[in-house]
XYZ file of C-alpha atoms in Angstrom:
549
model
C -28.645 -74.248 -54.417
C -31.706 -76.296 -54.757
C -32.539 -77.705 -58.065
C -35.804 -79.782 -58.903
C -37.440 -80.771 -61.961
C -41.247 -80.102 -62.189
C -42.362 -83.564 -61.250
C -39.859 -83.288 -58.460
C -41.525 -80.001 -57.545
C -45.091 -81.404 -57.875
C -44.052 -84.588 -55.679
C -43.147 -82.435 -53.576
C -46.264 -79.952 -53.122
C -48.243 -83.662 -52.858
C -46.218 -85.081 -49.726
C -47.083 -81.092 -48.511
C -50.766 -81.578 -48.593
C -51.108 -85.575 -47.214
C -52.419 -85.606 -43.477
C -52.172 -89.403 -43.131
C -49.379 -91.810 -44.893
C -49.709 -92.848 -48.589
C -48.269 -95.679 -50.606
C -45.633 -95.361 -53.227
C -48.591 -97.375 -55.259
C -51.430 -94.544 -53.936
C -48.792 -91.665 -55.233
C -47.874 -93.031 -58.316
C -51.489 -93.281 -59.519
C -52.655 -89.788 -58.130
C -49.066 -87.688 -59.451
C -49.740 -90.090 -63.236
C -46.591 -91.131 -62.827
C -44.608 -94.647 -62.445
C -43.447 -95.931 -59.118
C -39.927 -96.067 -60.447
C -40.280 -92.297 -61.191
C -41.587 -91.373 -57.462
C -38.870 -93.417 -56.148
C -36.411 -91.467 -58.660
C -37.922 -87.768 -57.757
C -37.784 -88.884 -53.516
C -34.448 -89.298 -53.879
C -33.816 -86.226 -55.188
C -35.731 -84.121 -52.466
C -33.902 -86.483 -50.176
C -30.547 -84.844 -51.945
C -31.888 -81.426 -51.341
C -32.886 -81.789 -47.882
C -30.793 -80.017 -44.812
C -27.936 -82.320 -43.604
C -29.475 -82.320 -40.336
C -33.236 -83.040 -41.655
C -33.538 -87.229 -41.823
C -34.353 -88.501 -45.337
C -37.927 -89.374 -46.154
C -38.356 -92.986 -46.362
C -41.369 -95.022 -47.132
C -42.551 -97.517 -44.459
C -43.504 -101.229 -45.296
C -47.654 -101.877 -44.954
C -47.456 -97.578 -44.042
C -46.397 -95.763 -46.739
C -44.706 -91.425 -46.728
C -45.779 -89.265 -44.318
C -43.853 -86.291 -43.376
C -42.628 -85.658 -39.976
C -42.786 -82.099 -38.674
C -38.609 -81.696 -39.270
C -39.329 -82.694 -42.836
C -42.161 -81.052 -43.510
C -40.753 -77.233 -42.432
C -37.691 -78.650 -44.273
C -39.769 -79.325 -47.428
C -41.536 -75.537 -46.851
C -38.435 -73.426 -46.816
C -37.326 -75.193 -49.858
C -40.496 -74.402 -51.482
C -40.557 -70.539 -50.479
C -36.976 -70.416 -51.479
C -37.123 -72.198 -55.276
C -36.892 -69.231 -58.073
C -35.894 -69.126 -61.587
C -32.385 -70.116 -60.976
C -33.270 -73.026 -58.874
C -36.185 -74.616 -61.146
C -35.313 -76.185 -63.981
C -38.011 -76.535 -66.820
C -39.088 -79.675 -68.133
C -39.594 -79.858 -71.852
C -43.529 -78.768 -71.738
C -42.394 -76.032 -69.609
C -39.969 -74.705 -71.586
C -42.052 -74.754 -75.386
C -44.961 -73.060 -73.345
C -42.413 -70.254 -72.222
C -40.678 -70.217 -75.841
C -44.390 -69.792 -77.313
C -45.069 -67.094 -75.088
C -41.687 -65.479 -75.678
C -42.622 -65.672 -79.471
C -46.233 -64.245 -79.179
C -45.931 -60.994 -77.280
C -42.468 -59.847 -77.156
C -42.070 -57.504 -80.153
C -38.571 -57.742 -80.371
C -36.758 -60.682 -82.303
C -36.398 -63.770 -81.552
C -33.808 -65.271 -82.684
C -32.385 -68.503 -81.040
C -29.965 -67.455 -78.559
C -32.356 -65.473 -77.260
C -34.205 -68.362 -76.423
C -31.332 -70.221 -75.575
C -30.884 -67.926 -72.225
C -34.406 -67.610 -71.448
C -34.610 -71.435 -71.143
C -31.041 -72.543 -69.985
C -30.367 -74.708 -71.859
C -28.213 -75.591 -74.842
C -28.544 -75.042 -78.969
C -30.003 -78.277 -79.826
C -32.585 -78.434 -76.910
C -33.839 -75.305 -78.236
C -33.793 -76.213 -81.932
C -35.845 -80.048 -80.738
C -37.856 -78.249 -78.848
C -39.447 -75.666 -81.586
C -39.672 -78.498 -83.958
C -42.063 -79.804 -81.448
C -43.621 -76.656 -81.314
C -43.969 -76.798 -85.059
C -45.450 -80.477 -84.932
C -48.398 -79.178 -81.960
C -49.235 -76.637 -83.635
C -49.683 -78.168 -86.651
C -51.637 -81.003 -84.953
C -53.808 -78.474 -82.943
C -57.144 -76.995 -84.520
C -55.731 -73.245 -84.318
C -54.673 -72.690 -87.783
C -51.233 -71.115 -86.414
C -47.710 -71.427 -87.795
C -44.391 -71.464 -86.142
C -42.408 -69.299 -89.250
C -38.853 -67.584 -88.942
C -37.039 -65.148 -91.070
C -34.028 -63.407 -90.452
C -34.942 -60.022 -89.956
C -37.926 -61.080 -87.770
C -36.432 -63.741 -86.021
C -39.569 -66.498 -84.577
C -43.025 -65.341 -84.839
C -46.016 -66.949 -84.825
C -48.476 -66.272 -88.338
C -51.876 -66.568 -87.990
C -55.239 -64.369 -88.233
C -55.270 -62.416 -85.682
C -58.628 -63.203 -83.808
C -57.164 -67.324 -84.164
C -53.745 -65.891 -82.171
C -55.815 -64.080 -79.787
C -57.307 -67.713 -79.215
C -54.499 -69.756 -79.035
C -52.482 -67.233 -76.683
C -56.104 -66.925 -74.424
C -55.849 -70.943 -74.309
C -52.027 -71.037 -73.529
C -51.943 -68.527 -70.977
C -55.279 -70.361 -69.559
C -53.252 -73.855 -69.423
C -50.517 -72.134 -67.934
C -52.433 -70.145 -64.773
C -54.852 -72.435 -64.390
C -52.811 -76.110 -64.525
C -48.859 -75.114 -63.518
C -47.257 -74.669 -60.644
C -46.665 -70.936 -58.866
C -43.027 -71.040 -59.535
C -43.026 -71.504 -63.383
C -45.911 -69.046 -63.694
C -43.685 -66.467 -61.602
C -40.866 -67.227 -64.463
C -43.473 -66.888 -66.823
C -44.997 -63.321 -65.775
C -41.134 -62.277 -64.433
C -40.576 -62.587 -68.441
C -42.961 -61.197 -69.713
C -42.922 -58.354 -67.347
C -39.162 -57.205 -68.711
C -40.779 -56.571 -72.163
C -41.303 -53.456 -73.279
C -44.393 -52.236 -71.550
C -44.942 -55.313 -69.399
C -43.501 -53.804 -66.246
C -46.956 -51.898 -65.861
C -49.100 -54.304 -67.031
C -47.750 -56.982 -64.391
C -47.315 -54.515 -61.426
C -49.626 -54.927 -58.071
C -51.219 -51.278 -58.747
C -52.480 -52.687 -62.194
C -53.893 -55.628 -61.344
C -55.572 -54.162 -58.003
C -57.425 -51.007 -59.941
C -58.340 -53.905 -62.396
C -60.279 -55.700 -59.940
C -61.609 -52.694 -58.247
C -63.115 -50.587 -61.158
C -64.613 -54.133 -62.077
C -66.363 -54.224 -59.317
C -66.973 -50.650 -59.072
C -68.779 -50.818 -62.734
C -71.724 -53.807 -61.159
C -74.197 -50.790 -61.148
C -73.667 -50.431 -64.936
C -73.215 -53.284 -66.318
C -75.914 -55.237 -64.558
C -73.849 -58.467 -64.053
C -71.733 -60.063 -61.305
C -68.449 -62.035 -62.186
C -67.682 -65.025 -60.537
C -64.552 -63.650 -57.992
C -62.536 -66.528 -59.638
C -63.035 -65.710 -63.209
C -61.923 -62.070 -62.243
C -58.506 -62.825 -60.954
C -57.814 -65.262 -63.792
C -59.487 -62.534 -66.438
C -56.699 -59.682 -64.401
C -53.982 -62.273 -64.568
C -54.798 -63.018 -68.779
C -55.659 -59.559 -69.866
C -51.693 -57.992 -70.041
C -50.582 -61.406 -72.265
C -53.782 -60.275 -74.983
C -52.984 -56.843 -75.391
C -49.394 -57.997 -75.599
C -50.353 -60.421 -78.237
C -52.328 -58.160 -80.123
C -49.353 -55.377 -80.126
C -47.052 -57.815 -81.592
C -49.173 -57.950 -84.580
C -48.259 -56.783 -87.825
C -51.437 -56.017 -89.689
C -52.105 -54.054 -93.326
C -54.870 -51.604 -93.597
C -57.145 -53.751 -94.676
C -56.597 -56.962 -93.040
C -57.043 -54.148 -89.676
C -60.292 -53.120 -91.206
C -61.428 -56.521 -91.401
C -60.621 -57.470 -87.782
C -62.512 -54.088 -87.084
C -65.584 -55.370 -88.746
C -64.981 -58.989 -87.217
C -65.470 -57.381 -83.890
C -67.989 -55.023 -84.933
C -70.955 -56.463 -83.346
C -69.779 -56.758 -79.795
C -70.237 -52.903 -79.853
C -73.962 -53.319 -79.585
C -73.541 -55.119 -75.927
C -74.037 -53.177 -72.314
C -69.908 -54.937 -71.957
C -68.693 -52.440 -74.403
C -69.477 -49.597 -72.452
C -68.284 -51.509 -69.440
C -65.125 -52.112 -71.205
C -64.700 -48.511 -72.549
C -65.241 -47.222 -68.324
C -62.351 -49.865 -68.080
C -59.876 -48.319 -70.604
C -60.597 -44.808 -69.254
C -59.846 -46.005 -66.012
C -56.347 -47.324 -67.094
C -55.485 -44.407 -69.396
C -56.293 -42.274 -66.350
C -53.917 -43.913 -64.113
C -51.629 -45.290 -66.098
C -51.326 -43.676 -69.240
C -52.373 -47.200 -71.174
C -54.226 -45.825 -74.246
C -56.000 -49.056 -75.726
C -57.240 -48.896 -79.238
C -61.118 -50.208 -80.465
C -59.026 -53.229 -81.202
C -58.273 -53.947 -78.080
C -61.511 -51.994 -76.346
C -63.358 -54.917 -78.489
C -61.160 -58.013 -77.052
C -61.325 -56.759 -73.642
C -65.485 -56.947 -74.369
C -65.237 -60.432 -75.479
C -63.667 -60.912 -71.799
C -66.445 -59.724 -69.900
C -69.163 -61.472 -72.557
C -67.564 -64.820 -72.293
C -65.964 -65.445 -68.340
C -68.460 -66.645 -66.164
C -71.562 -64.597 -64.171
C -72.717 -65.493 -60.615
C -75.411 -62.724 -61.296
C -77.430 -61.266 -64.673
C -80.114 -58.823 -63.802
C -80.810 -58.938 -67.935
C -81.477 -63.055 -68.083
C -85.577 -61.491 -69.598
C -84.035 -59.461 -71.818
C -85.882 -60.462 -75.000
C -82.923 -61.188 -77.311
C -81.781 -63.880 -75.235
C -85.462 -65.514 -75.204
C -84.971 -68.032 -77.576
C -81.900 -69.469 -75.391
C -84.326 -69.762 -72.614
C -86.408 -71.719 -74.935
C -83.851 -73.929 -76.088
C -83.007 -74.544 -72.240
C -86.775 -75.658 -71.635
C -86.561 -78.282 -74.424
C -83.518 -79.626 -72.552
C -84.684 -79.567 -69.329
C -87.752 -81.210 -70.722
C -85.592 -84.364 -72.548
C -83.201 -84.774 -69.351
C -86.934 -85.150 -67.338
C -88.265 -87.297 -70.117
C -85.614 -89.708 -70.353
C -84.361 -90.369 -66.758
C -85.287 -90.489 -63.400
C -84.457 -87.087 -62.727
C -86.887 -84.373 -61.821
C -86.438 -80.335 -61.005
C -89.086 -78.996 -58.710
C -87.621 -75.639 -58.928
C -87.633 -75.664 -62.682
C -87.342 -72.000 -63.316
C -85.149 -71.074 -60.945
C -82.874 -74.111 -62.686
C -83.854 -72.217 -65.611
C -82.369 -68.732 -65.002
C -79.052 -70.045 -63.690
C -78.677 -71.838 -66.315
C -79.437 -69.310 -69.025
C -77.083 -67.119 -67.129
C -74.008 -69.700 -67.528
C -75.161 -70.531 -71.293
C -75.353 -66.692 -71.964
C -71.675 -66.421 -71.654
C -71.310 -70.027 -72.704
C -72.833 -68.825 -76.167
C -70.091 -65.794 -76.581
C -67.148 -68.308 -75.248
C -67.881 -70.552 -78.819
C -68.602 -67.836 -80.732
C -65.209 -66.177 -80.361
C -63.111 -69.030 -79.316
C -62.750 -68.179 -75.341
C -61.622 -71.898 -74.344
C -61.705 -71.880 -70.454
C -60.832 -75.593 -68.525
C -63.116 -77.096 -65.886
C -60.869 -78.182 -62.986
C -63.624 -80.191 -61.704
C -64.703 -82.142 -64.277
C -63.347 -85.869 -63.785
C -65.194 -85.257 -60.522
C -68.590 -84.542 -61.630
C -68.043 -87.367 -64.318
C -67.161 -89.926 -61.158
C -69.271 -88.396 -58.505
C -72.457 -87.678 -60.558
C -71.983 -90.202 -63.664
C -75.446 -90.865 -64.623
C -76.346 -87.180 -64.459
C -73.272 -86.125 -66.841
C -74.131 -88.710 -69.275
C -78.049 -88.011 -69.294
C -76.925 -84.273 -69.520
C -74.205 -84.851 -72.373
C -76.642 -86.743 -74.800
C -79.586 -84.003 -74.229
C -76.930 -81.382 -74.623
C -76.939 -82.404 -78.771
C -80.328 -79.971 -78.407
C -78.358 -76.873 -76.905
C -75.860 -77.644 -79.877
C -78.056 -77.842 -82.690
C -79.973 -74.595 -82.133
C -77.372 -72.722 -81.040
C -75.034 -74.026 -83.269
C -71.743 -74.713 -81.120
C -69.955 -78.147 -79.914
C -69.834 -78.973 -76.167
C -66.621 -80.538 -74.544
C -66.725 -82.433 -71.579
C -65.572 -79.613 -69.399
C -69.003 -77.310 -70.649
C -70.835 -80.685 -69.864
C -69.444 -80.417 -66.593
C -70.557 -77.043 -66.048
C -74.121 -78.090 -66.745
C -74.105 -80.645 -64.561
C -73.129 -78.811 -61.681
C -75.834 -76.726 -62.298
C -78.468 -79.638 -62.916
C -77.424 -81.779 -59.998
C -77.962 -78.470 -57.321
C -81.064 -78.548 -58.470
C -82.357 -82.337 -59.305
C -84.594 -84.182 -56.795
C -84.977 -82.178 -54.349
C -87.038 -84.314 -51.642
C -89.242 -83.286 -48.730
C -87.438 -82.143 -45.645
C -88.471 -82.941 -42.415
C -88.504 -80.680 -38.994
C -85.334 -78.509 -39.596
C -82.766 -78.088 -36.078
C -79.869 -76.512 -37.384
C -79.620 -73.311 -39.172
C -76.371 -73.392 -41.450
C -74.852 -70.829 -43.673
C -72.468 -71.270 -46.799
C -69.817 -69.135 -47.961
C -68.566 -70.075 -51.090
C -66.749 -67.876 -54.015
C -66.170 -70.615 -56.691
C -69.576 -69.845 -58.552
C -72.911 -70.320 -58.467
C -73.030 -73.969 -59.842
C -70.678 -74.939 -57.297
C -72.750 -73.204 -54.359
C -75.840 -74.351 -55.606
C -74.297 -78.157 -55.532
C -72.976 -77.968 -51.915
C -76.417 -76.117 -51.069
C -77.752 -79.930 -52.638
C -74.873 -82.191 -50.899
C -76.067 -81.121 -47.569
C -79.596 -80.996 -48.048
C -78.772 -84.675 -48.984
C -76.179 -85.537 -45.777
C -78.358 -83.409 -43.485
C -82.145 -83.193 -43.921
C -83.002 -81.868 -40.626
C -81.314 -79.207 -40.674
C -82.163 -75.759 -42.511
C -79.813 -73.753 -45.199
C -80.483 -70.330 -44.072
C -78.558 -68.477 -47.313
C -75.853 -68.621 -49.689
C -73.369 -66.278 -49.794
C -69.559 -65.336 -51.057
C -66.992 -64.223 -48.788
C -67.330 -60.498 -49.975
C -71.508 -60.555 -49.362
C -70.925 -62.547 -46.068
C -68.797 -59.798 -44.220
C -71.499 -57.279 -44.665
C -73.928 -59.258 -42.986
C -72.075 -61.479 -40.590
C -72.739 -58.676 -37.591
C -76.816 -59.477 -38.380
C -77.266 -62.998 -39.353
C -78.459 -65.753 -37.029
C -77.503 -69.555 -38.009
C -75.399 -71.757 -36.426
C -72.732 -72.884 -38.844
C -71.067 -71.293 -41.065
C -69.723 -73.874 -44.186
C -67.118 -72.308 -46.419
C -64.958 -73.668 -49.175
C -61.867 -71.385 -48.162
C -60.379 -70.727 -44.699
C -60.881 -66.822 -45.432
C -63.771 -66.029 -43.337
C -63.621 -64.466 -39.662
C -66.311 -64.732 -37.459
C -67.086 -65.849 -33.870
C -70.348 -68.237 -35.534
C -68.566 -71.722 -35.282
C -67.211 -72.543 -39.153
C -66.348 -75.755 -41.312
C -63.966 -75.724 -44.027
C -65.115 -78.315 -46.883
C -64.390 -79.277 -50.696
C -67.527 -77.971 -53.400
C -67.742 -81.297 -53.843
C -67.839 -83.165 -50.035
C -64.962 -86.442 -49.074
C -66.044 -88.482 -46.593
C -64.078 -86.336 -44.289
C -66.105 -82.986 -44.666
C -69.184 -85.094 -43.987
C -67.608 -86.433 -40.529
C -66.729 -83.409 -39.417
C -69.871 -81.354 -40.684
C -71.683 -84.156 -38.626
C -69.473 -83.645 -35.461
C -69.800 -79.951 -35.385
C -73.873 -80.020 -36.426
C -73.745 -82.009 -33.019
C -71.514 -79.900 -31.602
C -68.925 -82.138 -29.831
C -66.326 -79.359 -28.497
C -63.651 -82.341 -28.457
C -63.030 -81.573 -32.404
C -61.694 -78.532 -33.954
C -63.798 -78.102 -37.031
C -60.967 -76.087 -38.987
C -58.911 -78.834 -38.324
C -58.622 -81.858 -40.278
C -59.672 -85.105 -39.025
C -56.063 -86.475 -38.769
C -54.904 -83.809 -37.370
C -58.186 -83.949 -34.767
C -57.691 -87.925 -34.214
C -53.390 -86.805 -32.748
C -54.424 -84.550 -30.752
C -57.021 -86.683 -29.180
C -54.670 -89.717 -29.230
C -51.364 -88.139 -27.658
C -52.213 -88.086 -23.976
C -52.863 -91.646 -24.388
C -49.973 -92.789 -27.069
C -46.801 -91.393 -26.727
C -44.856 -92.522 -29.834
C -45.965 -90.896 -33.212
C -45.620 -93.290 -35.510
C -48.168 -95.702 -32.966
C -50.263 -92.773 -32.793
C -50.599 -91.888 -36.734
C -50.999 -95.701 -37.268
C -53.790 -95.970 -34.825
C -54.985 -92.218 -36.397
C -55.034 -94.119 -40.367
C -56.831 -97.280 -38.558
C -59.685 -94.807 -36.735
C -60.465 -93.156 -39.756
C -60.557 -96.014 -42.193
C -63.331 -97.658 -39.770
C -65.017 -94.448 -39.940
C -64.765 -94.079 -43.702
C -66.397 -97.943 -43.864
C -68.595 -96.902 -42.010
C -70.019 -94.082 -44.056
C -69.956 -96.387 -47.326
């Protein structure tokens, strides 16, 4: 029986993913963690490693990189870790107490929670007095309260649990590893009425009477926000059920809710619940008709064939003023100003609804845009104060971030010269993020032309007609005989190498390869021993890597 820890776990996944050796030092920095502690968590992979797999040892001036033994080693014990081989840090096991306590409608009481986390009295009582202290601390005005006919619940108005739960379940999906969100949806599938709402058919007609309603609602999800809105939607309703609600304090929520009715996602929504009543038998109330709509209003578009609609004029006139302060106050022009414009009114549209009703959704990317395009997130985050006094919201970092991958697609856009190369992207992580790698090569590559922007889904319907050629994706899902680069929405040094090796089309390198993984196979007729070979791999590529600074 394996059993790892979540850092052990994480250190783990991170040795999976390096292509060239890494310092203790290098880890420690990138896992946040002390080199005592990656020492301390190596070890214990080491301890859970076949007999006849060698240890993994870090090399003097080198640093870890697996060998092929360890690495299919390290794989098996990754497909083979489930909820009786992970054990649950402390984070880990409040977030699946709180969850616990939110939607299942039966009591809680504390040896309950004592087998759902494994571990002993005490850990459990510590633990919810932390619970008590966050929540306290947090700006959800949400209580931890037992009783002992109800056991633990959590007391709160119900739109501000609706909230909280959105923004746990959002942490959870979007930040933790697959194995403690399988423990997490593996719990809250045994509840009463979760074995539906977690089951493949569920989640599948989700997605495709979503996509099926485009022709009514007008709108186009990002295919991102989709799986994470499927993946969310069970834990509201579940939330919601577990509510205990008087007459009035219902008919107050009702009237709380009320004016969502008046948008085109209502009617969406309603399609939605007559779609699961029909196959599953899952009657949802106006209640939860009304949630669902603040779903579809808040996650983020790609596409918004209403951005002229006249109520949502006076955001596009708020956008010019900020537009018009970023231009006035920096070095940064937008040639294509209204098409800037529209995208952007399309992301603040549901940007608008996601403060309004307290829809909290994380940017993964945005340390990068604050390191990669500094002087454009700053310029954006003090103009931004405009967008918040009209419209009468605050902005995090992480909606800053958003903005500013929309704003730096679209800022200085220079004069191209004689365009050789025809290149098409595939990208389905939103239309900021393909409008930015549209800019990033425009910048790496001026002579050659981007023919079109697509996702994966519009690609494959026009993949027999199109004529470029190469195809630049930012997932390995696409098959086609055009050849095709795999890159980050934000380009390393590495996607810019091998974008300019196949835009020259050297045959030597495999574009769906990494570079390391290019540089052995090159190498091995010529250098026999690996550890030579990966040496002389790091050295090549370091020279390279100077070379583009």
């Amino acid at each position: 029986m394996i059993f790892l820890d979540k850092d052990s776990y994480e250190l783990m996944q991170y040795l999976l993913q390096l292509e060239q050796p890494e310092t203790i030092m290098a880890i420690s920095k990138t896992l946040n963690q002390s080199r005592r502690k990656v020492y301390y968590h190596l070890e214990k992979i080491n301890e859970a490693l076949p007999a006849d797999t060698e240890p993994i040892v870090s090399k003097p001036r080198i640093g870890l990189l697996l060998t092929p033994q360890q690495r299919e080693a390290c794989e098996k014990m990754m497909k083979g870790m489930d909820s009786l081989s992970y054990i649950l840090s402390m984070q880990e096991r409040m977030e699946l107490m709180l969850v616990c306590i939110a939607i299942d409608p039966q009591r809680i009481t504390i040896d309950k929670l004592m087998t759902l986390t494994d571990v002993s009295r005490n850990t459990v009582l510590n633990d919810l007095n932390e619970i008590r202290h966050i929540l306290e601390s947090s700006h959800y005005r949400i209580t931890l309260y037992a009783t002992k006919s109800e056991g633990y619940f959590l007391k709160s108005y119900p739109m501000e649990k609706i909230q909280y739960v959105h923004s746990l379940m959002h942490q959870i999906l979007t930040e933790e590893n697959e194995s403690f969100i399988s423990i997490v949806e593996s719990m809250a599938g045994a509840l009463p009425g979760g074995a539906i709402y977690f089951s493949q058919e569920f989640r599948e007609s989700f997605i495709t009477c979503l996509k099926n309603l485009r022709h009514l609602w007008g709108k186009r999800l990002n295919l991102n926000e989709i799986d994470l809105m499927v993946q969310l939607f069970p834990y509201l309703m579940m939330a919601y059920q577990n509510i205990s609600l008087t007459p009035v304090e219902l008919e107050q929520f009702k009237q709380e809710l009320a004016p969502v009715q008046e948008r085109i996602e209502h009617s969406v929504a309603q399609e939605i619940a007559q779609n699961l009543e029909e196959q599953f038998s899952i009657q949802l109330s106006s209640i939860e008709i009304a949630i669902l709509t603040i779903l579809l209003l808040s996650y983020r578009k790609d596409g918004d064939e209403h951005i002229e609609s006249d109520d949502f004029q006076y955001l596009a006139a708020v956008l010019d003023q900020f537009l018009n302060q970023i231009e006035a106050n920096s070095t940064f022009v937008f040639p294509e100003r209204e098409i800037l414009r529209n995208r952007l009114l399309i992301h603040c549209k549901a940007l608008v609804y996601r403060k309004r009703y307290g829809i909290f959704l994380r940017n993964p990317l945005t340390e990068q845009m604050k390191e990669k395009y500094h002087e454009l997130f700053q310029i954006a985050k003090v103009s931004a104060s405009i967008l918040e006094k009209n419209w009468n919201i605050e902005l995090n970092d992480d909606d800053i971030a958003y903005l500013t991958a929309h704003l730096g697609g679209a800022a200085q856009n220079n004069h191209m010269d004689i365009l050789t190369r025809k290149i098409c992207i595939v990208c389905d992580d939103g239309l900021a993020l393909q409008q930015l790698l549209m800019k990033q090569l425009k910048q790496y590559f001026p002579l050659h032309q981007i023919e079109a922007v697509f996702s994966s889904e519009q690609f494959r319907s026009v993949q027999d007609i199109i004529s470029v050629d190469l195809v630049v994706e930012t997932a390995d899902v696409v098959e086609t005989s055009i050849p095709t680069v795999v890159v980050q929405p934000i380009l390393s040094k590495e996607d810019v190498l091998r974008l300019s090796h196949a835009l020259k089309q050297e045959a030597i390198f495999d574009t769906k390869l990494s570079l390391s993984n290019q540089l052995d196979q090159l190498l091995k007729p010529y250098v026999t021993g690996e550890e030579e070979r990966k040496e002389l791999s790091r050295q090549i590529q370091q020279l390279l890597t100077n070379e583009m600074r």
